[in-house]
Short mmCIF file of C-alpha atoms and ligand atoms in Angstrom, two decimals:
data_model
loop_
_atom_site.label_atom_id
_atom_site.label_comp_id
_atom_site.label_asym_id
_atom_site.label_seq_id
_atom_site.Cartn_x
_atom_site.Cartn_y
_atom_site.Cartn_z
CA UNK A 1 0.00 0.00 0.00
CA UNK A 2 1.39 3.45 -0.81
CA UNK A 3 2.28 5.49 2.19
CA UNK A 4 -0.33 7.97 3.30
CA UNK A 5 0.87 11.55 3.00
CA UNK A 6 -0.03 14.40 5.31
CA UNK A 7 0.48 17.93 4.00
CA UNK A 8 0.78 20.28 6.96
CA UNK A 9 2.60 23.29 5.60
CA UNK A 10 1.29 26.86 5.45
CA UNK A 11 0.98 26.53 1.67
CA UNK A 12 0.25 24.72 -0.37
CA UNK A 13 -2.41 23.21 1.82
CA UNK A 14 -4.60 20.13 1.37
CA UNK A 15 -7.62 20.62 -0.86
CA UNK A 16 -10.99 19.18 0.21
CA UNK A 17 -12.26 16.25 -1.90
CA UNK A 18 -15.12 18.43 -3.20
CA UNK A 19 -12.58 20.88 -4.58
CA UNK A 20 -10.50 18.14 -6.20
CA UNK A 21 -13.65 16.64 -7.71
CA UNK A 22 -14.56 19.98 -9.31
CA UNK A 23 -11.06 20.30 -10.74
CA UNK A 24 -11.33 16.77 -12.19
CA UNK A 25 -14.41 17.67 -14.29
CA UNK A 26 -13.96 17.89 -18.07
CA UNK A 27 -12.16 21.05 -19.13
CA UNK A 28 -14.48 23.80 -20.39
CA UNK A 29 -13.68 26.53 -22.87
CA UNK A 30 -12.97 29.85 -21.24
CA UNK A 31 -15.11 31.84 -23.67
CA UNK A 32 -18.14 29.55 -23.49
CA UNK A 33 -21.25 29.96 -21.32
CA UNK A 34 -20.25 27.19 -18.88
CA UNK A 35 -17.15 29.03 -17.84
CA UNK A 36 -18.70 32.50 -17.84
CA UNK A 37 -21.24 31.48 -15.25
CA UNK A 38 -18.59 29.89 -13.08
CA UNK A 39 -16.25 32.86 -13.51
CA UNK A 40 -18.96 35.33 -12.47
CA UNK A 41 -19.87 33.29 -9.42
CA UNK A 42 -16.25 32.87 -8.37
CA UNK A 43 -15.49 36.59 -8.75
CA UNK A 44 -18.56 37.46 -6.67
CA UNK A 45 -17.59 35.01 -3.93
CA UNK A 46 -14.10 36.49 -3.90
CA UNK A 47 -15.56 39.93 -3.20
CA UNK A 48 -17.41 38.43 -0.24
CA UNK A 49 -14.29 36.77 1.14
CA UNK A 50 -12.16 39.90 0.61
CA UNK A 51 -15.03 41.93 2.07
CA UNK A 52 -14.86 44.53 -0.66
CA UNK A 53 -17.10 46.23 -3.18
CA UNK A 54 -14.12 46.63 -5.49
CA UNK A 55 -13.20 44.23 -8.22
CA UNK A 56 -10.97 41.31 -7.21
CA UNK A 57 -8.62 40.53 -10.09
CA UNK A 58 -7.90 36.86 -10.77
CA UNK A 59 -4.71 35.73 -12.52
CA UNK A 60 -3.18 32.43 -13.35
CA UNK A 61 0.01 32.61 -11.31
CA UNK A 62 1.55 32.20 -7.90
CA UNK A 63 1.11 34.61 -5.04
CA UNK A 64 4.35 36.34 -5.92
CA UNK A 65 2.83 37.16 -9.31
CA UNK A 66 0.14 39.24 -7.70
CA UNK A 67 2.73 40.97 -5.51
CA UNK A 68 4.67 41.82 -8.66
CA UNK A 69 1.46 43.06 -10.28
CA UNK A 70 1.00 45.53 -7.42
CA UNK A 71 4.46 46.99 -7.90
CA UNK A 72 4.18 47.07 -11.69
CA UNK A 73 0.77 48.71 -11.70
CA UNK A 74 1.34 51.26 -8.92
CA UNK A 75 4.93 52.38 -9.34
CA UNK A 76 6.91 54.30 -11.90
CA UNK A 77 10.69 53.92 -11.94
CA UNK A 78 12.17 56.21 -9.29
CA UNK A 79 8.99 56.39 -7.19
CA UNK A 80 9.72 56.24 -3.49
CA UNK A 81 8.01 53.35 -1.70
CA UNK A 82 8.18 52.23 1.91
CA UNK A 83 8.53 48.52 2.59
CA UNK A 84 7.98 47.28 6.14
CA UNK A 85 9.43 43.80 6.60
CA UNK A 86 10.07 41.37 9.44
CA UNK A 87 10.66 38.14 7.57
CA UNK A 88 11.24 36.32 4.32
CA UNK A 89 8.07 37.45 2.56
CA UNK A 90 8.22 41.05 3.68
CA UNK A 91 11.67 41.25 2.15
CA UNK A 92 10.21 39.97 -1.11
CA UNK A 93 8.31 43.26 -1.44
CA UNK A 94 11.62 45.10 -1.30
CA UNK A 95 13.19 42.80 -3.90
CA UNK A 96 10.32 43.25 -6.33
CA UNK A 97 10.14 47.02 -5.88
CA UNK A 98 13.89 47.18 -6.37
CA UNK A 99 13.66 45.11 -9.56
CA UNK A 100 11.17 47.65 -10.93
CA UNK A 101 13.50 50.55 -10.23
CA UNK A 102 11.54 52.01 -7.33
CA UNK A 103 13.41 54.05 -4.72
CA UNK A 104 12.94 51.63 -1.83
CA UNK A 105 12.92 52.85 1.74
CA UNK A 106 13.17 49.64 3.72
CA UNK A 107 12.03 49.56 7.33
CA UNK A 108 13.50 46.17 8.17
CA UNK A 109 12.97 44.33 11.43
CA UNK A 110 14.69 41.26 12.75
CA UNK A 111 12.73 38.23 11.56
CA UNK A 112 10.02 37.36 14.02
CA UNK A 113 9.61 40.88 15.41
CA UNK A 114 6.25 42.61 15.20
CA UNK A 115 6.48 45.74 13.03
CA UNK A 116 5.40 48.96 14.69
CA UNK A 117 3.01 51.36 13.04
CA UNK A 118 4.66 54.29 14.85
CA UNK A 119 8.01 53.49 13.24
CA UNK A 120 6.37 53.34 9.83
CA UNK A 121 4.56 56.63 10.42
CA UNK A 122 7.84 58.27 11.42
CA UNK A 123 9.52 57.00 8.26
CA UNK A 124 6.73 58.30 6.06
CA UNK A 125 6.84 61.65 7.82
CA UNK A 126 10.57 61.85 7.08
CA UNK A 127 10.32 60.68 3.51
CA UNK A 128 7.14 60.71 1.48
CA UNK A 129 6.26 57.61 -0.49
CA UNK A 130 3.64 56.68 -3.06
CA UNK A 131 2.90 53.37 -1.40
CA UNK A 132 3.46 51.39 1.78
CA UNK A 133 4.02 47.66 1.29
CA UNK A 134 3.62 45.31 4.24
CA UNK A 135 2.71 41.77 5.22
CA UNK A 136 -0.42 40.69 7.06
CA UNK A 137 0.67 37.16 7.97
CA UNK A 138 4.46 36.70 7.77
CA UNK A 139 4.40 33.00 7.03
CA UNK A 140 8.13 32.57 7.60
CA UNK A 141 7.85 33.51 11.28
CA UNK A 142 4.20 32.94 12.20
CA UNK A 143 3.63 36.60 13.11
CA UNK A 144 0.24 38.03 12.10
CA UNK A 145 0.21 41.84 12.28
CA UNK A 146 -2.82 44.08 12.43
CA UNK A 147 -3.08 45.84 9.04
CA UNK A 148 -5.42 48.58 10.27
CA UNK A 149 -2.89 51.02 11.77
CA UNK A 150 -0.65 50.63 8.71
CA UNK A 151 -3.52 51.38 6.34
CA UNK A 152 -4.47 54.39 8.40
CA UNK A 153 -1.00 55.87 8.61
CA UNK A 154 -0.48 55.34 4.90
CA UNK A 155 -3.73 57.14 4.13
CA UNK A 156 -2.77 60.02 6.43
CA UNK A 157 0.57 60.33 4.64
CA UNK A 158 -1.02 60.25 1.18
CA UNK A 159 0.40 56.81 0.37
CA UNK A 160 -1.44 53.73 -0.84
CA UNK A 161 -1.53 50.71 1.46
CA UNK A 162 -0.60 47.42 -0.18
CA UNK A 163 -0.80 44.27 1.90
CA UNK A 164 0.41 40.73 1.30
CA UNK A 165 -2.51 38.64 2.56
CA UNK A 166 -1.44 35.47 0.82
CA UNK A 167 -1.53 33.24 3.87
CA UNK A 168 -4.05 35.24 5.91
CA UNK A 169 -7.07 35.65 3.65
CA UNK A 170 -9.75 33.23 4.80
CA UNK A 171 -7.87 32.30 7.99
CA UNK A 172 -7.92 35.46 10.08
CA UNK A 173 -10.10 38.60 9.91
CA UNK A 174 -9.37 40.87 6.98
CA UNK A 175 -11.67 43.74 6.02
CA UNK A 176 -10.51 45.20 2.75
CA UNK A 177 -12.98 48.09 2.55
CA UNK A 178 -13.65 48.76 6.24
CA UNK A 179 -9.92 48.94 6.97
CA UNK A 180 -9.19 51.03 3.88
CA UNK A 181 -6.69 48.61 2.33
CA UNK A 182 -5.92 49.81 -1.19
CA UNK A 183 -4.50 46.59 -2.53
CA UNK A 184 -4.86 43.15 -0.99
CA UNK A 185 -2.66 40.57 -2.68
CA UNK A 186 -3.53 36.93 -2.13
CA UNK A 187 -3.39 33.46 -3.60
CA UNK A 188 -5.69 30.46 -3.62
CA UNK A 189 -3.30 27.77 -2.35
CA UNK A 190 -3.29 28.66 1.32
CA UNK A 191 -6.41 29.25 3.42
CA UNK A 192 -8.52 29.18 0.25
CA UNK A 193 -7.95 25.42 -0.01
CA UNK A 194 -7.22 25.23 -3.74
CA UNK A 195 -4.19 23.71 -5.47
CA UNK A 196 -1.55 26.29 -6.46
CA UNK A 197 -1.99 28.42 -9.57
CA UNK A 198 -4.38 31.29 -8.84
CA UNK A 199 -3.23 34.76 -7.79
CA UNK A 200 -5.65 37.43 -6.57
CA UNK A 201 -5.63 41.18 -5.99
CA UNK A 202 -8.31 43.58 -4.85
CA UNK A 203 -7.79 47.14 -6.06
CA UNK A 204 -9.37 50.25 -4.46
CA UNK A 205 -10.51 53.31 -6.43
CA UNK A 206 -7.41 55.23 -5.24
CA UNK A 207 -5.16 52.42 -6.44
CA UNK A 208 -6.91 52.45 -9.83
CA UNK A 209 -6.16 56.17 -10.11
CA UNK A 210 -2.51 55.56 -9.36
CA UNK A 211 -2.29 52.68 -11.82
CA UNK A 212 -3.54 54.96 -14.59
CA UNK A 213 -0.39 57.11 -14.27
CA UNK A 214 2.19 54.49 -13.25
CA UNK A 215 4.63 53.83 -16.06
CA UNK A 216 6.34 50.57 -15.12
CA UNK A 217 6.15 48.09 -17.99
CA UNK A 218 3.57 45.35 -17.65
CA UNK A 219 1.50 43.17 -19.91
CA UNK A 220 0.40 39.83 -18.48
CA UNK A 221 -0.21 41.34 -15.04
CA UNK A 222 -1.67 44.58 -16.34
CA UNK A 223 -4.59 45.34 -14.05
CA UNK A 224 -6.63 47.37 -16.55
CA UNK A 225 -6.63 44.64 -19.21
CA UNK A 226 -7.72 42.15 -16.60
CA UNK A 227 -10.44 44.43 -15.24
CA UNK A 228 -11.83 45.00 -18.73
CA UNK A 229 -11.86 41.28 -19.38
CA UNK A 230 -13.53 40.47 -16.09
CA UNK A 231 -16.19 43.15 -16.67
CA UNK A 232 -17.47 41.20 -19.69
CA UNK A 233 -16.45 37.77 -18.30
CA UNK A 234 -14.08 37.53 -21.22
CA UNK A 235 -10.60 37.18 -19.72
CA UNK A 236 -7.69 38.67 -21.70
CA UNK A 237 -5.79 35.36 -21.48
CA UNK A 238 -6.89 31.79 -20.80
CA UNK A 239 -7.60 31.60 -17.07
CA UNK A 240 -6.78 28.34 -15.24
CA UNK A 241 -10.37 27.17 -15.85
CA UNK A 242 -10.19 23.96 -13.84
CA UNK A 243 -8.61 25.69 -10.86
CA UNK A 244 -11.28 28.38 -11.02
CA UNK A 245 -13.88 25.59 -10.78
CA UNK A 246 -12.06 24.28 -7.71
CA UNK A 247 -11.69 27.69 -6.13
CA UNK A 248 -15.38 28.39 -6.64
CA UNK A 249 -16.28 25.27 -4.67
CA UNK A 250 -13.72 26.10 -1.96
CA UNK A 251 -15.09 29.63 -1.58
CA UNK A 252 -18.61 28.22 -1.37
CA UNK A 253 -17.49 25.92 1.45
CA UNK A 254 -15.81 28.78 3.28
CA UNK A 255 -18.85 31.04 2.95
CA UNK A 256 -21.16 28.19 4.03
CA UNK A 257 -19.07 27.64 7.15
CA UNK A 258 -19.17 31.41 7.62
CA UNK A 259 -16.06 33.59 7.69
CA UNK A 260 -16.40 34.31 11.41
CA UNK A 261 -16.72 30.60 12.19
CA UNK A 262 -13.67 29.88 10.04
CA UNK A 263 -11.66 32.55 11.87
CA UNK A 264 -12.67 31.05 15.20
CA UNK A 265 -11.68 27.57 14.03
CA UNK A 266 -8.24 28.89 13.08
CA UNK A 267 -7.76 30.51 16.49
CA UNK A 268 -8.59 27.22 18.19
CA UNK A 269 -6.28 25.26 15.91
CA UNK A 270 -3.49 27.69 16.78
CA UNK A 271 -4.15 27.20 20.49
CA UNK A 272 -4.10 23.42 20.14
CA UNK A 273 -0.84 23.52 18.21
CA UNK A 274 0.91 25.84 20.66
CA UNK A 275 -0.19 23.96 23.75
CA UNK A 276 0.85 20.64 22.24
CA UNK A 277 4.31 21.86 21.32
CA UNK A 278 4.84 23.43 24.72
CA UNK A 279 3.69 20.22 26.42
CA UNK A 280 6.56 18.45 24.66
CA UNK A 281 8.90 21.01 26.18
CA UNK A 282 9.54 22.91 22.96
CA UNK A 283 10.02 26.65 22.75
CA UNK A 284 7.70 28.57 20.45
CA UNK A 285 9.15 30.98 17.91
CA UNK A 286 5.82 32.50 16.79
CA UNK A 287 3.97 34.58 19.40
CA UNK A 288 2.23 32.60 22.13
CA UNK A 289 -1.15 34.24 21.71
CA UNK A 290 -4.29 34.00 19.60
CA UNK A 291 -2.87 36.20 16.85
CA UNK A 292 -0.84 33.13 15.79
CA UNK A 293 -3.71 31.46 13.97
CA UNK A 294 -2.04 30.78 10.60
CA UNK A 295 1.18 28.92 11.26
CA UNK A 296 2.91 27.90 14.46
CA UNK A 297 6.69 28.09 14.46
CA UNK A 298 8.80 26.35 17.09
CA UNK A 299 12.52 26.18 17.73
CA UNK A 300 14.16 22.84 17.24
CA UNK A 301 15.53 21.56 20.56
CA UNK A 302 19.20 21.91 21.38
CA UNK A 303 21.35 19.77 19.10
CA UNK A 304 18.62 19.14 16.50
CA UNK A 305 18.69 20.71 13.05
CA UNK A 306 15.12 21.62 12.12
CA UNK A 307 15.76 20.81 8.47
CA UNK A 308 16.75 17.28 9.46
CA UNK A 309 13.64 16.97 11.58
CA UNK A 310 11.44 18.00 8.63
CA UNK A 311 13.15 15.47 6.34
CA UNK A 312 12.77 12.67 8.87
CA UNK A 313 9.09 13.49 9.35
CA UNK A 314 8.54 13.28 5.63
CA UNK A 315 10.57 10.17 4.96
CA UNK A 316 9.57 8.13 7.96
CA UNK A 317 6.05 9.29 8.70
CA UNK A 318 4.75 10.85 5.47
CA UNK A 319 4.19 14.13 7.31
CA UNK A 320 5.24 17.30 5.51
CA UNK A 321 5.96 20.28 7.74
CA UNK A 322 7.78 23.45 6.72
CA UNK A 323 11.41 24.11 7.68
CA UNK A 324 12.84 27.52 8.55
CA UNK A 325 13.46 29.84 5.61
CA UNK A 326 16.41 32.14 4.97
CA UNK A 327 18.18 33.02 8.20
CA UNK A 328 15.87 30.72 10.20
CA UNK A 329 16.97 27.66 8.23
CA UNK A 330 17.92 24.81 10.54
CA UNK A 331 16.58 26.66 13.58
CA UNK A 332 12.79 26.48 13.44
CA UNK A 333 10.09 24.29 11.95
CA UNK A 334 6.58 25.40 11.11
CA UNK A 335 3.22 23.66 11.30
CA UNK A 336 0.65 25.27 9.02
CA UNK A 337 -2.97 25.14 10.11
CA UNK A 338 -4.90 27.08 7.52
CA UNK A 339 -7.68 25.98 5.22
CA UNK A 340 -8.90 22.40 5.25
CA UNK A 341 -7.68 21.53 8.73
CA UNK A 342 -9.25 20.20 11.87
CA UNK A 343 -7.90 19.36 15.31
CA UNK A 344 -6.97 15.82 14.29
CA UNK A 345 -4.58 17.23 11.73
CA UNK A 346 -2.89 19.08 14.58
CA UNK A 347 -2.70 15.99 16.79
CA UNK A 348 -1.29 13.98 13.88
CA UNK A 349 1.41 16.57 13.33
CA UNK A 350 2.23 16.71 17.04
CA UNK A 351 2.40 12.94 17.41
CA UNK A 352 4.76 12.71 14.45
CA UNK A 353 6.97 15.52 15.75
CA UNK A 354 7.19 13.77 19.09
CA UNK A 355 8.25 10.47 17.52
CA UNK A 356 10.76 12.10 15.21
CA UNK A 357 12.35 14.17 17.96
CA UNK A 358 12.76 11.10 20.13
CA UNK A 359 14.38 9.36 17.21
CA UNK A 360 16.76 12.29 16.83
CA UNK A 361 17.74 11.91 20.45
CA UNK A 362 16.01 15.00 21.79
CA UNK A 363 14.82 15.08 25.35
CA UNK A 364 11.08 15.65 24.94
CA UNK A 365 8.17 15.04 27.25
CA UNK A 366 6.35 11.97 25.91
CA UNK A 367 2.66 11.31 25.68
CA UNK A 368 1.19 14.63 26.75
CA UNK A 369 1.18 16.78 23.60
CA UNK A 370 -1.90 15.26 21.98
CA UNK A 371 -3.98 15.40 25.16
CA UNK A 372 -3.01 19.00 25.88
CA UNK A 373 -3.77 19.98 22.28
CA UNK A 374 -7.23 18.44 22.43
CA UNK A 375 -7.92 20.17 25.73
CA UNK A 376 -6.78 23.53 24.40
CA UNK A 377 -8.97 23.12 21.33
CA UNK A 378 -12.07 22.36 23.40
CA UNK A 379 -11.51 24.35 26.56
CA UNK A 380 -12.28 27.98 26.14
CA UNK A 381 -14.55 29.63 23.63
CA UNK A 382 -12.93 32.25 21.42
C1 PLP B 1 3.18 31.76 0.26
C2 PLP B 1 3.43 33.20 0.46
C3 PLP B 1 3.94 34.01 -0.56
C4 PLP B 1 4.39 33.47 -1.88
O1 PLP B 1 3.39 32.87 -2.60
P1 PLP B 1 3.79 31.99 -3.89
O2 PLP B 1 2.46 31.46 -4.31
O3 PLP B 1 4.74 30.94 -3.42
O4 PLP B 1 4.39 32.89 -4.88
C5 PLP B 1 4.09 35.35 -0.32
N1 PLP B 1 3.77 35.88 0.87
C6 PLP B 1 3.29 35.13 1.88
C7 PLP B 1 2.98 35.79 3.17
C8 PLP B 1 3.12 33.77 1.71
O5 PLP B 1 2.64 33.03 2.73
#
């Protein structure tokens, strides 16, 4: 019998069988009526999940593609932008803006720190910028920041707010319109429970105005071409039709559960994961509070390389966790709990970590993690 595999990373994430079944349907033509109906429904559901009245643009591409689209459509070469980063993905904003010739002011924190809105406001007061780029859920560290103060300070300084919500959308609260977020960049392969390949961006009226004057070259990720196509349900390029069918089902499931109920589930999964890891005697790297509802990061115990732990988990137990990225390589491992997850996924991950750590010779507390996780999941209402 083939070994059972458990995908427990913060992206890609497992897709529900209903989503996979929709993707397995015969391919439809993207200019025919079958697709148009599906496309319209999916775009409408996206607006509900983003909580916006604005158009949500849908591209075939990875999450980074939609980040690049934000830079290409908002910036002209030489424009000053402020990037606030505290991890691997925040730094990606700086790399992309730099590649497009923007004048990047980089407010860079040590990975794992929580960026401060006051610092960002001070930077913008010193040096004006056309846009502020930041990260809602920094998947490399497990830190989820509150986007609201950043959006507000950007607005007060006359800058657009652009947020990477690739791992947060659908997992933790995000109010595109109510919080005044100009651009929300996301992807479908994380909390939206769809196999990789769809990139998403919501664009506010102010961001549309900016994009009309921004001169960076763009074609595939040109927002205006995509908006025009979506307005008549006639995409400018072939969309990933089968993935759109899957995403539409996934969004339906999420909206049926209710966004608030989904957010609560993620908080409880985070609690279960943290309590289980601590019960083993491990030290958390991500914050030990309910903001850590996307991914839980823990330090590997003394003498254990976290990369080795992740490999052993995969090879011996079929469990895929995420290692540390960049400067956290070898030091931390990450358990994703977004999308199609329940508490038994957490207990499976914890049980496997416990076995693997024992095998690696670490001194961990045996037999308590699963119980503590289940208790933490049940115990207190959110
Ligand atoms: C996954 C992720 C990305 C990158 O998405 P890709 O689809 O791999 O391009 C960017 N930012 C955050 C916060 C992520 O979690």
